[in-house]
């Protein structure tokens, strides 16, 4: 038999936790010394303790853990609970990874302040262009809201164009605008340059539109779009220093899009006017 201190040490838990498990009936000691009141545990109880900790680490409540261990939950229900928890954990990992990427992008932006050459910014007239595009709505202009909208739009766009016999003739162009009505949402246009007639492309949901020419301040970003913040900040500082103001959201023109996103080359084209 083990004292509560020894049992806690072997089980890699605290005595306080064992006392709590005893109090709620989850893991009672093998016996309690009637003279001293000391709790005594058997080696076989380590198996139950290990299951308690494993299920608790999966996110189950102690009440659920007790029900599972006492066989109040059948095998099918337990499998369902585990599958659901697995899906929740996988979703949390994806969200945490994306959050880490955003934090790293902000950090790189802070570290690069004042280091990106201002002469990377070029003022030019962007000519009119015809694009085939799909449109969606994002909750905001934050990367975590834009990414889940624009990615699936592009994944749908190219197969639809191929099925309709429409061939791209130039780079992809993503553009953004405020949602009508001032609700705070962002209308996302995922497009690619084409030469076909203006209008709907069959019943695919794709539309071909003519984008008019405009005056733009441009900068080329090399790398994944998750890391675009330093280039965008450089563009903003240049506008402020040179007497320009933005008149809308920057277009993202995909000059090079190899499978490795770190090797992407994207031109930001921000519509501007003299302040």
GROMACS .gro file of C-alpha atoms in nm, residues 105-116 229-231 233-234 237:
model
   18
  105UNK     CA    1   0.373   3.866  -3.903
  106UNK     CA    2   0.314   4.153  -3.659
  107UNK     CA    3   0.652   4.089  -3.501
  108UNK     CA    4   0.825   4.093  -3.840
  109UNK     CA    5   0.646   4.417  -3.920
  110UNK     CA    6   0.773   4.573  -3.596
  111UNK     CA    7   1.125   4.447  -3.659
  112UNK     CA    8   1.128   4.579  -4.016
  113UNK     CA    9   1.012   4.930  -3.929
  114UNK     CA   10   1.236   5.176  -4.106
  115UNK     CA   11   1.433   4.904  -4.283
  116UNK     CA   12   1.230   4.862  -4.604
  229UNK     CA   13   0.209   4.350  -4.327
  230UNK     CA   14   0.560   4.505  -4.351
  231UNK     CA   15   0.504   4.593  -4.718
  233UNK     CA   16   0.299   4.945  -4.358
  234UNK     CA   17   0.582   5.074  -4.578
  237UNK     CA   18   0.423   5.546  -4.438
   0.00000   0.00000   0.00000
